[in-house]
Coordinates of C-alpha atoms in Angstrom, one line a residue:
X219 CA 46.0 -33.3 42.2
X220 CA 47.4 -32.8 38.6
X221 CA 48.6 -29.4 37.4
X222 CA 45.6 -29.1 35.1
X223 CA 43.1 -29.9 37.9
X224 CA 44.8 -27.2 40.0
X225 CA 44.5 -24.5 37.3
X226 CA 41.1 -25.6 35.9
X227 CA 40.2 -26.1 32.3
X228 CA 41.6 -23.7 29.7
X229 CA 41.0 -23.2 26.0
X230 CA 42.6 -26.0 24.0
X231 CA 42.2 -28.7 26.7
X232 CA 40.6 -31.9 25.6
X233 CA 38.2 -33.6 28.0
X234 CA 35.9 -36.6 28.1
X235 CA 32.5 -36.0 29.7
X236 CA 28.9 -37.3 29.8
X237 CA 26.1 -34.8 29.0
X238 CA 23.8 -34.9 32.1
X239 CA 21.0 -32.8 30.6
X240 CA 20.0 -30.3 28.0
X241 CA 19.8 -26.6 28.8
X242 CA 18.3 -23.7 26.8
X243 CA 19.8 -22.6 23.5
X244 CA 20.5 -26.2 22.4
X245 CA 23.4 -26.8 24.8
X246 CA 24.3 -30.0 26.7
X247 CA 25.3 -29.6 30.3
X248 CA 28.2 -31.7 31.6
X249 CA 30.8 -31.6 34.4
X250 CA 34.5 -32.3 34.4
X251 CA 36.4 -32.3 37.7
X252 CA 33.7 -30.1 39.2
X253 CA 33.7 -27.6 36.4
X254 CA 30.5 -27.0 34.4
X255 CA 31.0 -27.7 30.7
X256 CA 28.5 -26.5 28.0
X257 CA 28.6 -28.5 24.8
X258 CA 26.7 -27.2 21.7
X259 CA 24.5 -29.9 20.2
X260 CA 25.3 -32.2 23.2
X261 CA 22.3 -34.4 23.9
X262 CA 21.4 -36.0 27.2
X263 CA 23.3 -39.2 27.7
X264 CA 26.0 -38.5 25.1
X265 CA 29.5 -39.4 26.1
X266 CA 31.9 -37.2 24.2
X267 CA 35.5 -36.1 23.8
X268 CA 35.4 -32.4 23.5
X269 CA 37.9 -29.5 23.1
X270 CA 37.5 -26.4 25.3
X271 CA 36.9 -23.3 23.2
X272 CA 36.6 -20.8 26.0
X273 CA 36.7 -20.8 29.8
X274 CA 35.4 -18.4 32.5
X275 CA 35.4 -18.7 36.3
X276 CA 31.9 -20.1 36.1
X277 CA 31.9 -22.5 33.2
X278 CA 33.6 -23.6 30.0
X279 CA 32.3 -24.1 26.5
X280 CA 33.6 -27.1 24.5
X281 CA 33.1 -28.4 21.0
X282 CA 32.7 -32.1 20.3
X283 CA 35.6 -33.7 18.6
X284 CA 34.3 -37.3 18.9
X285 CA 31.1 -38.8 20.1
X286 CA 32.2 -41.9 22.1
X287 CA 28.7 -43.2 22.8
X288 CA 25.2 -41.7 21.9
X289 CA 22.5 -40.8 24.3
X290 CA 19.0 -42.3 24.1
X291 CA 16.8 -41.0 21.3
X292 CA 19.7 -39.8 19.1
X293 CA 19.1 -40.3 15.3
X294 CA 20.8 -39.4 12.1
X295 CA 19.8 -35.9 11.1
X296 CA 17.1 -35.8 8.5
X297 CA 18.6 -32.5 7.2
X298 CA 21.9 -32.7 5.3
X299 CA 22.8 -29.1 6.2
X300 CA 22.8 -29.8 10.0
X301 CA 24.9 -29.1 12.0
X302 CA 26.6 -26.3 10.0
X303 CA 23.3 -24.5 9.6
X304 CA 22.3 -22.9 12.9
X305 CA 18.5 -22.9 12.2
X306 CA 17.9 -26.0 14.2
X307 CA 19.3 -27.5 17.4
X308 CA 17.7 -30.9 17.8
X309 CA 17.7 -32.4 14.3
X310 CA 19.6 -35.4 15.7
X311 CA 17.1 -36.1 18.4
X312 CA 13.9 -38.2 17.9
X313 CA 10.8 -35.9 18.1
X314 CA 9.2 -37.5 21.2
X315 CA 12.6 -37.0 23.0
X316 CA 12.6 -33.4 21.8
X317 CA 9.3 -32.8 23.5
X318 CA 10.5 -34.4 26.7
X319 CA 13.7 -32.3 26.7
X320 CA 11.8 -29.1 26.1
X321 CA 9.5 -29.8 29.0
X322 CA 12.5 -30.5 31.3
X323 CA 14.1 -27.2 30.2
X324 CA 10.9 -25.3 30.8
X325 CA 10.6 -26.7 34.3
X326 CA 14.2 -26.0 35.1
X327 CA 13.9 -22.4 33.8
X328 CA 11.0 -21.8 36.2
X329 CA 12.7 -23.5 39.1
X330 CA 16.0 -21.6 38.6
X331 CA 14.0 -18.4 38.7
X332 CA 12.5 -19.4 42.0
X333 CA 9.0 -20.1 40.7
X334 CA 8.9 -23.9 40.3
X335 CA 6.0 -25.6 38.5
X336 CA 5.2 -29.1 39.8
X337 CA 1.9 -29.6 38.0
X338 CA 1.3 -31.3 34.7
X339 CA 2.4 -29.5 31.5
X340 CA 0.2 -30.4 28.5
X341 CA 2.6 -30.1 25.6
X342 CA 1.3 -30.1 22.0
X343 CA 3.7 -31.2 19.2
X344 CA 3.7 -30.5 15.5
X345 CA 4.9 -32.1 12.3
X346 CA 8.7 -31.5 11.9
X347 CA 8.5 -30.5 8.2
X348 CA 6.9 -27.6 6.4
X349 CA 5.6 -26.0 9.6
X350 CA 6.9 -22.5 9.1
X351 CA 4.8 -19.9 7.3
X352 CA 7.3 -17.0 7.7
X353 CA 11.0 -17.2 7.1
X354 CA 14.0 -14.9 6.7
X355 CA 17.1 -15.8 4.7
X356 CA 20.4 -13.9 4.6
X357 CA 22.2 -13.2 1.3
X358 CA 26.0 -12.7 1.1
X359 CA 28.7 -13.1 -1.6
X360 CA 31.6 -15.4 -0.9
X361 CA 34.6 -16.8 -2.9
X362 CA 32.3 -19.6 -4.2
X363 CA 29.5 -17.3 -5.2
X364 CA 26.3 -16.1 -3.7
X365 CA 24.9 -17.8 -0.6
X366 CA 21.3 -17.5 0.6
X367 CA 20.4 -19.2 3.8
X368 CA 20.8 -19.1 7.6
X369 CA 23.7 -18.3 9.9
X370 CA 26.0 -21.0 11.2
X371 CA 25.5 -21.3 15.0
X372 CA 27.1 -18.4 16.9
X373 CA 28.3 -16.6 13.7
X374 CA 27.3 -14.3 10.9
X375 CA 28.6 -16.8 8.3
X376 CA 25.7 -17.7 6.0
X377 CA 25.2 -21.4 5.2
X378 CA 23.8 -21.7 1.7
X379 CA 20.6 -23.8 1.7
X380 CA 19.3 -25.4 -1.5
X381 CA 16.3 -26.2 0.7
X382 CA 15.1 -26.0 4.3
X383 CA 12.9 -28.6 5.9
X384 CA 11.1 -26.0 8.0
X385 CA 9.4 -24.4 5.0
X386 CA 7.1 -25.5 2.3
X387 CA 8.1 -26.7 -1.2
X388 CA 6.8 -23.4 -2.6
X389 CA 8.9 -21.3 -0.2
X390 CA 12.0 -23.3 -1.0
X391 CA 11.3 -23.0 -4.7
X392 CA 10.9 -19.2 -4.3
X393 CA 14.2 -18.7 -2.3
X394 CA 16.2 -20.7 -4.8
X395 CA 14.7 -19.0 -7.9
X396 CA 15.3 -15.5 -6.4
X397 CA 18.8 -16.4 -5.4
X398 CA 19.6 -17.4 -9.0
X399 CA 18.0 -14.3 -10.4
X400 CA 19.7 -12.0 -8.0
X401 CA 23.1 -13.5 -8.7
X402 CA 22.7 -12.7 -12.4
X403 CA 22.2 -9.0 -11.6
X404 CA 25.4 -7.9 -9.8
X405 CA 24.3 -4.3 -9.8
X406 CA 21.5 -5.3 -7.5
X407 CA 22.9 -8.3 -5.7
X408 CA 25.4 -6.4 -3.6
X409 CA 22.6 -4.1 -2.4
X410 CA 20.4 -7.0 -1.3
X411 CA 20.9 -8.3 2.2
X412 CA 18.2 -10.9 2.6
X413 CA 14.8 -12.3 1.8
X414 CA 11.6 -12.5 3.8
X415 CA 8.8 -14.9 2.9
X416 CA 5.3 -15.1 4.2
X417 CA 2.8 -17.8 3.2
X418 CA -0.8 -18.4 4.1
X419 CA -1.6 -21.4 6.2
X420 CA -3.2 -23.2 3.3
X421 CA -0.4 -22.3 0.9
X422 CA -2.6 -20.3 -1.5
X423 CA -0.9 -17.0 -0.9
X424 CA 2.9 -16.4 -0.9
X425 CA 4.6 -13.0 -0.6
X426 CA 8.3 -12.2 -0.8
X427 CA 10.2 -9.1 0.3
X428 CA 13.8 -8.3 -0.5
X429 CA 15.7 -6.6 2.4
X430 CA 17.9 -4.0 0.6
X431 CA 20.4 -1.3 1.2
X432 CA 18.8 0.7 -1.6
X433 CA 17.0 4.1 -1.8
X434 CA 13.2 3.7 -2.6
X435 CA 13.6 5.0 -6.2
X436 CA 16.4 2.4 -6.8
X437 CA 14.4 -0.4 -5.2
X438 CA 11.6 0.0 -7.9
X439 CA 14.0 -1.5 -10.4
X440 CA 14.1 -4.9 -8.7
X441 CA 10.5 -5.5 -9.6
X442 CA 11.9 -7.3 -12.7
X443 CA 13.0 -10.1 -10.4
X444 CA 9.4 -11.0 -9.8
X445 CA 9.4 -12.5 -13.4
X446 CA 11.5 -15.4 -12.0
X447 CA 8.8 -16.2 -9.4
X448 CA 5.4 -15.8 -11.2
X449 CA 3.6 -18.0 -8.6
X450 CA 4.1 -15.2 -6.0
X451 CA 0.9 -13.3 -5.0
X452 CA 3.0 -10.4 -3.8
X453 CA 6.5 -9.1 -4.2
X454 CA 8.3 -6.0 -2.8
X455 CA 11.4 -4.6 -1.3
X456 CA 12.3 -2.9 2.0
X457 CA 14.3 0.2 1.2
X458 CA 15.3 3.6 2.6
X459 CA 17.2 4.6 5.7
X460 CA 16.3 5.2 9.4
X461 CA 12.7 6.1 10.0
X462 CA 12.1 6.4 6.3
X463 CA 12.9 2.7 5.8
X464 CA 9.8 0.8 4.8
X465 CA 8.3 -1.9 2.5
X466 CA 7.6 -1.0 -1.1
X467 CA 5.1 -3.1 -2.9
X468 CA 6.2 -3.9 -6.5
X469 CA 3.8 -6.6 -7.6
X470 CA 0.5 -8.1 -6.4
X471 CA -0.6 -7.7 -2.8
X472 CA 1.5 -7.7 0.4
X473 CA -0.9 -9.8 2.5
X474 CA -1.4 -13.5 3.3
X475 CA -4.4 -14.9 5.2
X476 CA -4.8 -17.5 7.9
X477 CA -8.0 -19.3 9.1
X478 CA -7.9 -19.6 12.9
X479 CA -10.8 -21.0 14.8
X480 CA -13.2 -20.2 12.0
X481 CA -11.9 -16.5 11.7
X482 CA -10.0 -15.1 8.8
X483 CA -6.9 -13.0 9.7
X484 CA -5.1 -10.8 7.2
X485 CA -1.4 -10.4 7.8
X486 CA 1.0 -8.0 5.9
X487 CA 4.5 -9.4 5.2
X488 CA 5.7 -6.6 7.5
X489 CA 3.5 -7.7 10.4
X490 CA 4.4 -10.2 13.1
X491 CA 2.4 -13.4 12.9
X492 CA 3.0 -16.8 14.7
X493 CA 4.9 -19.0 12.3
X494 CA 3.6 -22.5 12.8
X495 CA 0.8 -23.4 10.5
X496 CA -0.2 -26.6 12.4
X497 CA -0.6 -25.2 15.9
X498 CA -2.3 -21.9 15.5
X499 CA -5.7 -23.2 16.6
X500 CA -4.2 -24.9 19.6
X501 CA -2.3 -21.8 20.7
X502 CA -5.4 -19.5 20.4
X503 CA -7.6 -22.0 22.1
X504 CA -5.1 -22.2 25.0
X505 CA -5.2 -18.5 25.5
X506 CA -9.0 -18.4 25.2
X507 CA -9.4 -21.3 27.6
X508 CA -7.2 -19.7 30.2
X509 CA -8.7 -16.2 30.0
X510 CA -11.8 -15.9 32.2
X511 CA -14.9 -15.0 30.2
X512 CA -16.6 -11.7 30.5
X513 CA -15.3 -8.3 31.5
X514 CA -12.7 -6.2 29.7
X515 CA -9.6 -7.8 28.1
X516 CA -6.5 -5.8 27.4
X517 CA -4.3 -7.5 24.7
X518 CA -0.7 -6.3 24.8
X519 CA 1.6 -6.9 21.8
X520 CA -1.6 -7.6 19.8
X521 CA -0.1 -8.1 16.4
X522 CA -2.8 -8.5 13.7
X523 CA -5.4 -9.5 16.4
X524 CA -4.7 -13.2 16.6
X525 CA -5.8 -13.3 20.3
X526 CA -8.0 -10.2 20.4
X527 CA -10.5 -11.4 17.9
X528 CA -10.8 -14.8 19.5
X529 CA -11.2 -13.3 23.0
X530 CA -13.9 -10.9 21.8
X531 CA -16.5 -13.6 21.7
X532 CA -16.4 -14.0 25.5
X533 CA -15.5 -10.5 26.5
X534 CA -17.6 -7.3 27.0
X535 CA -14.8 -5.3 25.4
X536 CA -11.3 -5.8 24.1
X537 CA -8.6 -3.1 23.9
X538 CA -5.6 -4.1 21.9
X539 CA -2.3 -2.3 21.6
X540 CA 0.4 -2.9 19.0
X541 CA 3.5 -0.9 18.2
X542 CA 3.9 -1.8 14.5
X543 CA 1.7 0.5 12.4
X544 CA 1.4 -2.1 9.7
X545 CA 0.1 -4.7 12.1
X546 CA -2.3 -2.1 13.6
X547 CA -3.9 -1.7 10.2
X548 CA -4.2 -5.4 9.8
X549 CA -5.8 -5.8 13.2
X550 CA -8.3 -3.1 12.6
X551 CA -9.2 -4.6 9.2
X552 CA -9.6 -8.0 10.8
X553 CA -11.8 -6.7 13.5
X554 CA -14.0 -4.7 11.0
X555 CA -14.4 -7.7 8.7
X556 CA -15.4 -9.9 11.6
X557 CA -18.0 -7.3 12.7
X558 CA -16.4 -7.0 16.2
X559 CA -17.3 -3.4 17.1
X560 CA -16.2 -4.0 20.7
X561 CA -12.6 -4.6 19.7
X562 CA -10.5 -1.4 19.6
X563 CA -6.9 -1.4 18.4
X564 CA -4.6 1.3 19.6
X565 CA -1.1 2.1 18.2
X566 CA 1.7 2.3 20.7
X567 CA 3.9 0.2 23.0
X568 CA 2.6 -2.0 25.8
X569 CA 3.6 0.3 28.7
X570 CA 2.1 3.5 27.1
X571 CA -1.0 1.6 26.3
X572 CA -1.5 0.5 29.9
X573 CA -0.9 4.0 31.1
X574 CA -3.5 5.4 28.8
X575 CA -6.3 3.0 29.6
X576 CA -8.7 3.5 32.5
X577 CA -8.5 0.7 35.1
X578 CA -11.6 -1.5 34.9
X579 CA -12.2 -3.7 38.0
X580 CA -12.0 -7.4 37.1
X581 CA -10.2 -6.8 33.8
X582 CA -8.1 -9.5 32.2
X583 CA -4.7 -8.9 30.6
X584 CA -3.1 -10.9 27.8
X585 CA 0.4 -10.3 26.7
X586 CA 2.6 -11.9 24.1
X587 CA 6.0 -10.1 24.3
X588 CA 9.0 -10.7 22.1
X589 CA 11.8 -13.1 23.1
X590 CA 13.2 -10.5 25.5
X591 CA 10.1 -10.8 27.7
X592 CA 8.0 -8.1 29.4
X593 CA 10.6 -6.9 32.0
X594 CA 10.1 -5.9 35.6
X595 CA 8.7 -2.4 34.8
X596 CA 5.9 -3.6 32.6
X597 CA 5.1 -6.5 35.1
X598 CA 4.8 -4.0 37.9
X599 CA 2.5 -1.8 35.7
X600 CA 0.3 -4.7 34.9
X601 CA 0.1 -6.0 38.5
X602 CA -0.6 -2.5 39.7
X603 CA -3.9 -2.5 37.9
X604 CA -4.9 -5.6 40.0
X605 CA -6.4 -7.6 37.1
X606 CA -8.5 -10.6 37.7
X607 CA -6.1 -12.7 35.7
X608 CA -3.0 -12.3 33.5
X609 CA -2.4 -14.7 30.6
X610 CA 1.3 -14.6 29.5
X611 CA 2.4 -16.1 26.2
X612 CA 6.1 -16.7 26.0
X613 CA 8.6 -18.1 23.5
X614 CA 11.6 -18.0 25.8
X615 CA 11.7 -20.1 29.0
X616 CA 14.4 -18.0 30.8
X617 CA 12.7 -14.7 30.3
X618 CA 9.4 -16.3 31.2
X619 CA 10.9 -17.5 34.5
X620 CA 12.3 -14.0 35.2
X621 CA 8.9 -12.3 34.6
X622 CA 6.9 -14.9 36.5
X623 CA 9.2 -14.3 39.4
X624 CA 8.5 -10.6 39.1
X625 CA 4.8 -11.2 39.0
X626 CA 5.1 -13.4 42.1
X627 CA 6.8 -10.4 43.9
X628 CA 3.7 -8.4 43.0
X629 CA 1.3 -11.0 44.4
X630 CA 0.5 -12.9 41.2
X631 CA 1.2 -16.6 40.9
X632 CA 0.7 -19.2 38.1
X633 CA -2.3 -21.5 38.4
X634 CA -2.3 -23.0 34.9
X635 CA 0.3 -23.7 32.3
X636 CA 0.4 -25.1 28.8
X637 CA 3.2 -25.6 26.3
X638 CA 3.2 -25.9 22.5
X639 CA 6.2 -26.8 20.3
X640 CA 5.7 -24.1 17.7
X641 CA 9.3 -24.6 16.6
X642 CA 10.2 -28.3 16.0
X643 CA 13.8 -29.2 15.9
X644 CA 14.9 -25.8 17.3
X645 CA 15.4 -25.0 21.0
X646 CA 12.5 -22.6 21.0
X647 CA 9.0 -23.3 22.5
X648 CA 5.8 -21.5 23.3
X649 CA 4.3 -21.4 26.8
X650 CA 1.0 -20.1 28.0
X651 CA 0.8 -19.3 31.7
X652 CA -2.2 -17.9 33.7
X653 CA -1.3 -15.8 36.7
X654 CA -3.9 -14.9 39.4
X655 CA -3.8 -13.0 42.6
X656 CA -2.2 -15.0 45.4

């Protein structure tokens, strides 16, 4: 045994290894002398020479210094800003291989949580370019000037992006025009931290919001920046501090609209809305198909009513809860416009909403929590109502596995599962799982 083998790998060591598989967050999983090595942007089958960046008792993390042999499906990145930009993880992997990798990661996440899924996983893909209808860019000043773009992986260093393949041509034109205009106004520029964009699915409506460190009265002055982007249908700024921080409309309207399953949905730039323009219908139909018809449906984390309105057609009543007051107003507007009097939208968080609703025998519960998942406490509250079915929409396989395990402990097990690649070229994916009483 060599001295290095006896002490294990340490920062600075250089190793050769073959990536055995992909794991969540865009990492490659390899082994060296029995130690687990995680390699950012390592793809299955890659043989690499890598330098250890950090080491713990459980694993080490190493950066590739040289790729000795590529794995199957590897391609030149179609984006010239990858890999410095951290907005994508799989730009160097052919798209069919991306889908296969994401399915493998989903299965492994569930298996590691103790709730393996051995059945088929229908997985819907999407075009790799121009899919995003919502985007956030960070703005900072550096030695070379102003940078507007996304963070480099694992850092808060902004990579300047002349364009991003995830967004439309109009969104790219908007972010570059605003970057140039902001840079010409140093009295404003140092108070602007970023830019949010929201576009309608058909591209007709486009709204921009500057994220600022300004007081509301000061933010009014940045309305002049809208002159650089006359094609926008809405422009505003987020300003203020603490609970007084909010969006201030400076030009046009703050809303975009999407057509989903024949229904029109209004969405404020400050509301959450699913970001893939190509898979909205597939996502909603997956939730509707897996939710038993009839009875009462409780829609947690309802947003602007994306699922609530679609579920209303087959339900006796729909009660939706949403914490964001802006999204609550959107959801109520959307329900009124659709003439859905049996859809009621309640402000509040998911747990308080459950506690305030009377238990109805045979009810169905739909939840679409943020990336952090529902958590054991909410899972127990849901299962304690003994619903006929739970339909869980997740964008994070590890937290999905954790929560499905918690549901299993309460007597609810998955009987149907679908996946959708709402985030091409990234390590994220969307999963819809139905859980029923054991």
